[in-house]
């Protein structure tokens, strides 16, 4: 197991908060079969007026520390846990909306990978994701898994200087017969990459982040495809200072062949937002996202940005009982944005919020009351007028939860 990864994930998330899908083409073939670890269990159905716990993670069998979001496939939810499971190195699970869980695969490393994070993507019934621990070169893998639990490694990351490393919370997208994604580490300069990957496992590094004044560094989210370009964010870089390790992050675009352009650099010092570590969402040609720290209240911001690079601060998190530290990407439900914050709220353990496109924000739920979940670090998924999401901690066993919140 790549222990360095698990520790760095937690430290990175904490540091960010305190310091300041595609389409087209034919789908890939289903993954080859590998023995899954199956287990059915019933969930605790602790209900309030509009909020309930769908399942509590126990660590021993079904894993713990779910750090990614949930994928809805025909009414069934799919996700992963970073640790726990049969071998202690994380798993992939399916979950009904009433709380019946099925562990599809337990990661065992070293060749299989470990510590899966990020949200899965569905391509013609096969699910794809990234596990940033272990693999052939000890820098993580990109894997495929069928909905019945047959798992195979599609690609093992090689690490610097010729390849990326540590997928962490990256989310793959599938555009015109290729996957595209980000790695937080690796590449020519050791500050992360953008890559493409064919369904047969042929990978190409499109861009190695350099940091400093002219480029971003350490991307930690996903990409969005719009009008022939891929858009994303980095948690650092873009500084007016000479050091490549200083900067509050950037928003960038990149062509599918690797030509990158910096749309916006967050000003150094954090007063206007810092460290965007989640993906963007496209609504009618305008991109919306969050920065995890900084802003007038120190709790991060929500913003919109045009494809020409004009950024508008829509909401400043961190005031009073508002959430702080937005780390999961927002989603669009009928022209309204919904998302999570990992801190703040009534109990200082995170929130679920709604926000209009003009920036009017409202906290829908504050985590941390009793056996409630705590510290969500992924976004939410909408299914039949209900939001579903994960918390990395809290719950009956202290190992995280899946929750449901009626809109």
PDB file of C-alpha atoms in Angstrom, residues 67-288:
ATOM      1  CA  UNK A  67     -13.816  10.953  -0.284  1.00  0.00           C
ATOM      2  CA  UNK A  68     -15.567  10.897  -3.653  1.00  0.00           C
ATOM      3  CA  UNK A  69     -19.068  11.612  -4.866  1.00  0.00           C
ATOM      4  CA  UNK A  70     -21.792   9.172  -5.931  1.00  0.00           C
ATOM      5  CA  UNK A  71     -22.694   8.112  -9.469  1.00  0.00           C
ATOM      6  CA  UNK A  72     -26.337   7.416 -10.323  1.00  0.00           C
ATOM      7  CA  UNK A  73     -26.872   4.582 -12.818  1.00  0.00           C
ATOM      8  CA  UNK A  74     -30.556   3.808 -13.320  1.00  0.00           C
ATOM      9  CA  UNK A  75     -31.443   4.572  -9.727  1.00  0.00           C
ATOM     10  CA  UNK A  76     -28.531   2.722  -8.115  1.00  0.00           C
ATOM     11  CA  UNK A  77     -25.690   4.706  -6.532  1.00  0.00           C
ATOM     12  CA  UNK A  78     -22.022   3.796  -7.012  1.00  0.00           C
ATOM     13  CA  UNK A  79     -19.064   5.113  -5.050  1.00  0.00           C
ATOM     14  CA  UNK A  80     -15.804   4.233  -3.314  1.00  0.00           C
ATOM     15  CA  UNK A  81     -14.044   4.431   0.048  1.00  0.00           C
ATOM     16  CA  UNK A  82     -10.396   5.384   0.454  1.00  0.00           C
ATOM     17  CA  UNK A  83      -9.557   2.797   3.117  1.00  0.00           C
ATOM     18  CA  UNK A  84     -11.125  -0.217   4.808  1.00  0.00           C
ATOM     19  CA  UNK A  85     -12.692  -3.155   3.021  1.00  0.00           C
ATOM     20  CA  UNK A  86     -11.398  -6.719   2.930  1.00  0.00           C
ATOM     21  CA  UNK A  87      -7.750  -5.689   2.586  1.00  0.00           C
ATOM     22  CA  UNK A  88      -7.863  -2.299   4.280  1.00  0.00           C
ATOM     23  CA  UNK A  89      -7.111  -0.423   1.074  1.00  0.00           C
ATOM     24  CA  UNK A  90     -10.512   0.795  -0.029  1.00  0.00           C
ATOM     25  CA  UNK A  91     -13.318  -0.503  -2.188  1.00  0.00           C
ATOM     26  CA  UNK A  92     -15.999   0.211  -4.777  1.00  0.00           C
ATOM     27  CA  UNK A  93     -19.624  -0.248  -3.716  1.00  0.00           C
ATOM     28  CA  UNK A  94     -23.162  -0.028  -5.021  1.00  0.00           C
ATOM     29  CA  UNK A  95     -25.993   1.242  -2.855  1.00  0.00           C
ATOM     30  CA  UNK A  96     -29.763   1.358  -3.209  1.00  0.00           C
ATOM     31  CA  UNK A  97     -31.531   4.527  -2.163  1.00  0.00           C
ATOM     32  CA  UNK A  98     -33.127   2.530   0.672  1.00  0.00           C
ATOM     33  CA  UNK A  99     -29.766   1.512   2.090  1.00  0.00           C
ATOM     34  CA  UNK A 100     -28.838  -1.938   0.768  1.00  0.00           C
ATOM     35  CA  UNK A 101     -25.111  -1.932   0.047  1.00  0.00           C
ATOM     36  CA  UNK A 102     -23.091  -4.301  -2.113  1.00  0.00           C
ATOM     37  CA  UNK A 103     -19.283  -4.198  -2.017  1.00  0.00           C
ATOM     38  CA  UNK A 104     -18.265  -4.815  -5.630  1.00  0.00           C
ATOM     39  CA  UNK A 105     -14.495  -4.878  -5.227  1.00  0.00           C
ATOM     40  CA  UNK A 106     -11.961  -4.533  -2.426  1.00  0.00           C
ATOM     41  CA  UNK A 107      -8.605  -3.153  -3.523  1.00  0.00           C
ATOM     42  CA  UNK A 108      -5.631  -5.192  -2.405  1.00  0.00           C
ATOM     43  CA  UNK A 109      -2.560  -3.683  -4.058  1.00  0.00           C
ATOM     44  CA  UNK A 110       0.137  -3.666  -5.122  1.00  0.00           C
ATOM     45  CA  UNK A 111      -0.684  -4.328  -8.784  1.00  0.00           C
ATOM     46  CA  UNK A 112      -4.392  -3.748  -8.261  1.00  0.00           C
ATOM     47  CA  UNK A 113      -4.023  -0.217  -6.886  1.00  0.00           C
ATOM     48  CA  UNK A 114      -5.368   1.145  -3.616  1.00  0.00           C
ATOM     49  CA  UNK A 115      -7.170   4.069  -1.969  1.00  0.00           C
ATOM     50  CA  UNK A 116      -9.748   4.914  -4.675  1.00  0.00           C
ATOM     51  CA  UNK A 117     -10.966   8.488  -4.629  1.00  0.00           C
ATOM     52  CA  UNK A 118     -13.017  10.733  -6.873  1.00  0.00           C
ATOM     53  CA  UNK A 119     -16.332  10.038  -8.580  1.00  0.00           C
ATOM     54  CA  UNK A 120     -16.810   7.185 -11.025  1.00  0.00           C
ATOM     55  CA  UNK A 121     -17.853   7.671 -14.642  1.00  0.00           C
ATOM     56  CA  UNK A 122     -20.208   5.303 -16.496  1.00  0.00           C
ATOM     57  CA  UNK A 123     -19.505   4.431 -20.133  1.00  0.00           C
ATOM     58  CA  UNK A 124     -21.981   1.941 -21.591  1.00  0.00           C
ATOM     59  CA  UNK A 125     -22.457   0.097 -18.310  1.00  0.00           C
ATOM     60  CA  UNK A 126     -18.803  -0.110 -17.283  1.00  0.00           C
ATOM     61  CA  UNK A 127     -17.542   2.168 -14.516  1.00  0.00           C
ATOM     62  CA  UNK A 128     -14.129   3.854 -14.592  1.00  0.00           C
ATOM     63  CA  UNK A 129     -12.171   5.581 -11.852  1.00  0.00           C
ATOM     64  CA  UNK A 130      -8.776   6.354 -10.361  1.00  0.00           C
ATOM     65  CA  UNK A 131      -7.011   4.783  -7.384  1.00  0.00           C
ATOM     66  CA  UNK A 132      -3.904   6.845  -6.548  1.00  0.00           C
ATOM     67  CA  UNK A 133      -2.145   4.259  -4.404  1.00  0.00           C
ATOM     68  CA  UNK A 134       0.034   1.294  -5.462  1.00  0.00           C
ATOM     69  CA  UNK A 135      -0.072  -0.034  -9.034  1.00  0.00           C
ATOM     70  CA  UNK A 136       2.882  -1.415 -10.970  1.00  0.00           C
ATOM     71  CA  UNK A 137       4.971   1.728 -10.407  1.00  0.00           C
ATOM     72  CA  UNK A 138       3.475   2.657  -7.030  1.00  0.00           C
ATOM     73  CA  UNK A 139       1.880   5.853  -8.394  1.00  0.00           C
ATOM     74  CA  UNK A 140      -1.717   4.732  -8.764  1.00  0.00           C
ATOM     75  CA  UNK A 141      -3.943   3.218 -11.426  1.00  0.00           C
ATOM     76  CA  UNK A 142      -6.897   3.907 -13.660  1.00  0.00           C
ATOM     77  CA  UNK A 143      -9.326   1.024 -13.323  1.00  0.00           C
ATOM     78  CA  UNK A 144     -12.506  -0.330 -14.896  1.00  0.00           C
ATOM     79  CA  UNK A 145     -15.210  -2.234 -13.065  1.00  0.00           C
ATOM     80  CA  UNK A 146     -18.459  -3.793 -14.206  1.00  0.00           C
ATOM     81  CA  UNK A 147     -21.628  -3.253 -12.218  1.00  0.00           C
ATOM     82  CA  UNK A 148     -21.427  -6.879 -11.124  1.00  0.00           C
ATOM     83  CA  UNK A 149     -17.931  -6.382  -9.707  1.00  0.00           C
ATOM     84  CA  UNK A 150     -15.475  -7.528 -12.376  1.00  0.00           C
ATOM     85  CA  UNK A 151     -12.486  -5.205 -12.012  1.00  0.00           C
ATOM     86  CA  UNK A 152      -9.370  -4.706 -14.143  1.00  0.00           C
ATOM     87  CA  UNK A 153      -6.522  -2.191 -14.234  1.00  0.00           C
ATOM     88  CA  UNK A 154      -6.629  -0.181 -17.445  1.00  0.00           C
ATOM     89  CA  UNK A 155      -3.407   1.751 -16.840  1.00  0.00           C
ATOM     90  CA  UNK A 156      -0.717   2.121 -14.148  1.00  0.00           C
ATOM     91  CA  UNK A 157       0.739   5.601 -13.743  1.00  0.00           C
ATOM     92  CA  UNK A 158       4.543   5.800 -14.048  1.00  0.00           C
ATOM     93  CA  UNK A 159       5.253   9.042 -12.148  1.00  0.00           C
ATOM     94  CA  UNK A 160       7.807  11.769 -12.916  1.00  0.00           C
ATOM     95  CA  UNK A 161       9.308  12.830 -15.184  1.00  0.00           C
ATOM     96  CA  UNK A 162       7.414  11.245 -18.075  1.00  0.00           C
ATOM     97  CA  UNK A 163       4.026  10.543 -16.535  1.00  0.00           C
ATOM     98  CA  UNK A 164       1.602  11.727 -13.900  1.00  0.00           C
ATOM     99  CA  UNK A 165       1.185  10.398 -10.361  1.00  0.00           C
ATOM    100  CA  UNK A 166      -1.469  10.415  -7.627  1.00  0.00           C
ATOM    101  CA  UNK A 167      -4.892  10.799  -9.222  1.00  0.00           C
ATOM    102  CA  UNK A 168      -6.398  11.740  -5.837  1.00  0.00           C
ATOM    103  CA  UNK A 169      -9.838  13.306  -6.315  1.00  0.00           C
ATOM    104  CA  UNK A 170      -9.626  13.509 -10.100  1.00  0.00           C
ATOM    105  CA  UNK A 171     -12.730  12.605 -12.092  1.00  0.00           C
ATOM    106  CA  UNK A 172     -12.382  11.127 -15.566  1.00  0.00           C
ATOM    107  CA  UNK A 173     -14.496  12.367 -18.462  1.00  0.00           C
ATOM    108  CA  UNK A 174     -15.095  10.525 -21.742  1.00  0.00           C
ATOM    109  CA  UNK A 175     -15.005  12.621 -24.911  1.00  0.00           C
ATOM    110  CA  UNK A 176     -14.878  11.327 -28.474  1.00  0.00           C
ATOM    111  CA  UNK A 177     -13.541   7.854 -27.653  1.00  0.00           C
ATOM    112  CA  UNK A 178     -10.982   9.025 -25.116  1.00  0.00           C
ATOM    113  CA  UNK A 179     -10.799   9.557 -21.383  1.00  0.00           C
ATOM    114  CA  UNK A 180      -9.311  12.772 -20.024  1.00  0.00           C
ATOM    115  CA  UNK A 181      -8.164  13.424 -16.476  1.00  0.00           C
ATOM    116  CA  UNK A 182      -5.741  15.106 -14.083  1.00  0.00           C
ATOM    117  CA  UNK A 183      -3.018  13.919 -11.745  1.00  0.00           C
ATOM    118  CA  UNK A 184      -2.072  15.963  -8.698  1.00  0.00           C
ATOM    119  CA  UNK A 185       1.592  14.998  -8.810  1.00  0.00           C
ATOM    120  CA  UNK A 186       4.123  13.819 -11.366  1.00  0.00           C
ATOM    121  CA  UNK A 187       4.902  15.110 -14.812  1.00  0.00           C
ATOM    122  CA  UNK A 188       8.048  16.807 -16.018  1.00  0.00           C
ATOM    123  CA  UNK A 189       8.069  19.357 -13.187  1.00  0.00           C
ATOM    124  CA  UNK A 190       6.475  17.260 -10.446  1.00  0.00           C
ATOM    125  CA  UNK A 191       3.413  19.517 -10.215  1.00  0.00           C
ATOM    126  CA  UNK A 192       0.746  17.432 -11.915  1.00  0.00           C
ATOM    127  CA  UNK A 193      -0.500  16.663 -15.409  1.00  0.00           C
ATOM    128  CA  UNK A 194      -3.406  16.599 -17.823  1.00  0.00           C
ATOM    129  CA  UNK A 195      -3.606  13.287 -19.686  1.00  0.00           C
ATOM    130  CA  UNK A 196      -5.646  11.401 -22.263  1.00  0.00           C
ATOM    131  CA  UNK A 197      -6.264   7.662 -22.265  1.00  0.00           C
ATOM    132  CA  UNK A 198      -7.767   5.387 -24.888  1.00  0.00           C
ATOM    133  CA  UNK A 199     -10.177   2.587 -23.900  1.00  0.00           C
ATOM    134  CA  UNK A 200      -7.384   0.106 -24.670  1.00  0.00           C
ATOM    135  CA  UNK A 201      -5.012   1.689 -22.161  1.00  0.00           C
ATOM    136  CA  UNK A 202      -2.797   3.903 -24.340  1.00  0.00           C
ATOM    137  CA  UNK A 203      -2.014   7.028 -22.280  1.00  0.00           C
ATOM    138  CA  UNK A 204      -0.524  10.382 -23.290  1.00  0.00           C
ATOM    139  CA  UNK A 205       0.514  13.318 -21.089  1.00  0.00           C
ATOM    140  CA  UNK A 206      -0.983  16.416 -22.692  1.00  0.00           C
ATOM    141  CA  UNK A 207       0.491  18.956 -20.276  1.00  0.00           C
ATOM    142  CA  UNK A 208       2.857  19.008 -17.309  1.00  0.00           C
ATOM    143  CA  UNK A 209       2.090  21.860 -14.917  1.00  0.00           C
ATOM    144  CA  UNK A 210       5.016  24.144 -14.164  1.00  0.00           C
ATOM    145  CA  UNK A 211       3.709  26.518 -11.491  1.00  0.00           C
ATOM    146  CA  UNK A 212       5.031  30.003 -10.899  1.00  0.00           C
ATOM    147  CA  UNK A 213       3.839  33.055 -12.782  1.00  0.00           C
ATOM    148  CA  UNK A 214       2.841  31.409 -16.044  1.00  0.00           C
ATOM    149  CA  UNK A 215       1.153  28.163 -15.047  1.00  0.00           C
ATOM    150  CA  UNK A 216      -0.839  26.386 -12.384  1.00  0.00           C
ATOM    151  CA  UNK A 217       0.303  23.591 -10.086  1.00  0.00           C
ATOM    152  CA  UNK A 218      -1.209  20.554  -8.359  1.00  0.00           C
ATOM    153  CA  UNK A 219      -4.662  20.137  -9.902  1.00  0.00           C
ATOM    154  CA  UNK A 220      -7.040  18.261  -7.610  1.00  0.00           C
ATOM    155  CA  UNK A 221     -10.367  18.035  -9.407  1.00  0.00           C
ATOM    156  CA  UNK A 222     -11.908  17.098 -12.724  1.00  0.00           C
ATOM    157  CA  UNK A 223     -12.268  18.526 -16.209  1.00  0.00           C
ATOM    158  CA  UNK A 224     -15.311  19.765 -18.085  1.00  0.00           C
ATOM    159  CA  UNK A 225     -15.655  19.757 -21.899  1.00  0.00           C
ATOM    160  CA  UNK A 226     -17.114  22.780 -23.681  1.00  0.00           C
ATOM    161  CA  UNK A 227     -16.975  23.692 -27.359  1.00  0.00           C
ATOM    162  CA  UNK A 228     -13.862  21.685 -28.161  1.00  0.00           C
ATOM    163  CA  UNK A 229     -11.869  22.650 -25.055  1.00  0.00           C
ATOM    164  CA  UNK A 230     -11.272  21.094 -21.643  1.00  0.00           C
ATOM    165  CA  UNK A 231     -11.498  23.370 -18.591  1.00  0.00           C
ATOM    166  CA  UNK A 232     -10.188  22.839 -15.064  1.00  0.00           C
ATOM    167  CA  UNK A 233      -8.518  24.355 -12.007  1.00  0.00           C
ATOM    168  CA  UNK A 234      -5.297  23.976 -10.025  1.00  0.00           C
ATOM    169  CA  UNK A 235      -4.900  24.482  -6.283  1.00  0.00           C
ATOM    170  CA  UNK A 236      -1.674  26.492  -6.591  1.00  0.00           C
ATOM    171  CA  UNK A 237       0.458  28.354  -9.126  1.00  0.00           C
ATOM    172  CA  UNK A 238      -0.294  31.501 -11.060  1.00  0.00           C
ATOM    173  CA  UNK A 239       1.623  33.695  -8.649  1.00  0.00           C
ATOM    174  CA  UNK A 240       3.206  37.026  -9.520  1.00  0.00           C
ATOM    175  CA  UNK A 241       6.210  35.886  -7.471  1.00  0.00           C
ATOM    176  CA  UNK A 242       9.141  34.046  -8.983  1.00  0.00           C
ATOM    177  CA  UNK A 243       8.842  30.906  -6.849  1.00  0.00           C
ATOM    178  CA  UNK A 244       7.046  28.088  -8.629  1.00  0.00           C
ATOM    179  CA  UNK A 245       5.692  26.858  -5.292  1.00  0.00           C
ATOM    180  CA  UNK A 246       3.758  30.037  -4.507  1.00  0.00           C
ATOM    181  CA  UNK A 247       0.357  30.958  -5.848  1.00  0.00           C
ATOM    182  CA  UNK A 248      -3.335  30.658  -5.083  1.00  0.00           C
ATOM    183  CA  UNK A 249      -4.377  28.659  -8.112  1.00  0.00           C
ATOM    184  CA  UNK A 250      -5.656  29.145 -11.635  1.00  0.00           C
ATOM    185  CA  UNK A 251      -8.506  28.354 -14.003  1.00  0.00           C
ATOM    186  CA  UNK A 252      -7.205  26.957 -17.281  1.00  0.00           C
ATOM    187  CA  UNK A 253      -8.329  25.624 -20.644  1.00  0.00           C
ATOM    188  CA  UNK A 254      -6.554  23.033 -22.739  1.00  0.00           C
ATOM    189  CA  UNK A 255      -7.164  21.543 -26.163  1.00  0.00           C
ATOM    190  CA  UNK A 256      -7.473  17.754 -26.537  1.00  0.00           C
ATOM    191  CA  UNK A 257      -4.033  17.857 -28.164  1.00  0.00           C
ATOM    192  CA  UNK A 258      -2.371  19.696 -25.281  1.00  0.00           C
ATOM    193  CA  UNK A 259      -2.325  23.461 -25.917  1.00  0.00           C
ATOM    194  CA  UNK A 260      -2.963  25.117 -22.540  1.00  0.00           C
ATOM    195  CA  UNK A 261      -4.150  28.624 -21.742  1.00  0.00           C
ATOM    196  CA  UNK A 262      -4.462  30.270 -18.314  1.00  0.00           C
ATOM    197  CA  UNK A 263      -7.855  32.000 -18.122  1.00  0.00           C
ATOM    198  CA  UNK A 264      -7.529  33.408 -14.628  1.00  0.00           C
ATOM    199  CA  UNK A 265      -4.997  33.480 -11.781  1.00  0.00           C
ATOM    200  CA  UNK A 266      -6.284  34.035  -8.258  1.00  0.00           C
ATOM    201  CA  UNK A 267      -4.396  37.003  -6.769  1.00  0.00           C
ATOM    202  CA  UNK A 268      -1.732  36.000  -4.273  1.00  0.00           C
ATOM    203  CA  UNK A 269      -2.725  36.475  -0.642  1.00  0.00           C
ATOM    204  CA  UNK A 270      -6.186  34.902  -0.771  1.00  0.00           C
ATOM    205  CA  UNK A 271      -8.313  38.031  -0.427  1.00  0.00           C
ATOM    206  CA  UNK A 272     -10.200  37.145  -3.612  1.00  0.00           C
ATOM    207  CA  UNK A 273     -10.292  33.377  -3.089  1.00  0.00           C
ATOM    208  CA  UNK A 274      -7.653  30.707  -2.903  1.00  0.00           C
ATOM    209  CA  UNK A 275      -6.914  27.148  -3.885  1.00  0.00           C
ATOM    210  CA  UNK A 276      -9.724  25.873  -6.136  1.00  0.00           C
ATOM    211  CA  UNK A 277      -9.617  22.103  -5.724  1.00  0.00           C
ATOM    212  CA  UNK A 278     -12.858  20.995  -7.367  1.00  0.00           C
ATOM    213  CA  UNK A 279     -14.101  20.755 -10.912  1.00  0.00           C
ATOM    214  CA  UNK A 280     -16.218  23.244 -12.832  1.00  0.00           C
ATOM    215  CA  UNK A 281     -19.789  22.953 -14.111  1.00  0.00           C
ATOM    216  CA  UNK A 282     -20.994  24.339 -17.450  1.00  0.00           C
ATOM    217  CA  UNK A 283     -24.345  26.120 -17.512  1.00  0.00           C
ATOM    218  CA  UNK A 284     -25.281  27.664 -20.827  1.00  0.00           C
ATOM    219  CA  UNK A 285     -21.667  28.361 -21.753  1.00  0.00           C
ATOM    220  CA  UNK A 286     -20.635  29.908 -18.433  1.00  0.00           C
ATOM    221  CA  UNK A 287     -18.501  27.934 -15.978  1.00  0.00           C
ATOM    222  CA  UNK A 288     -19.225  27.818 -12.242  1.00  0.00           C
TER     223      UNK A 288
END
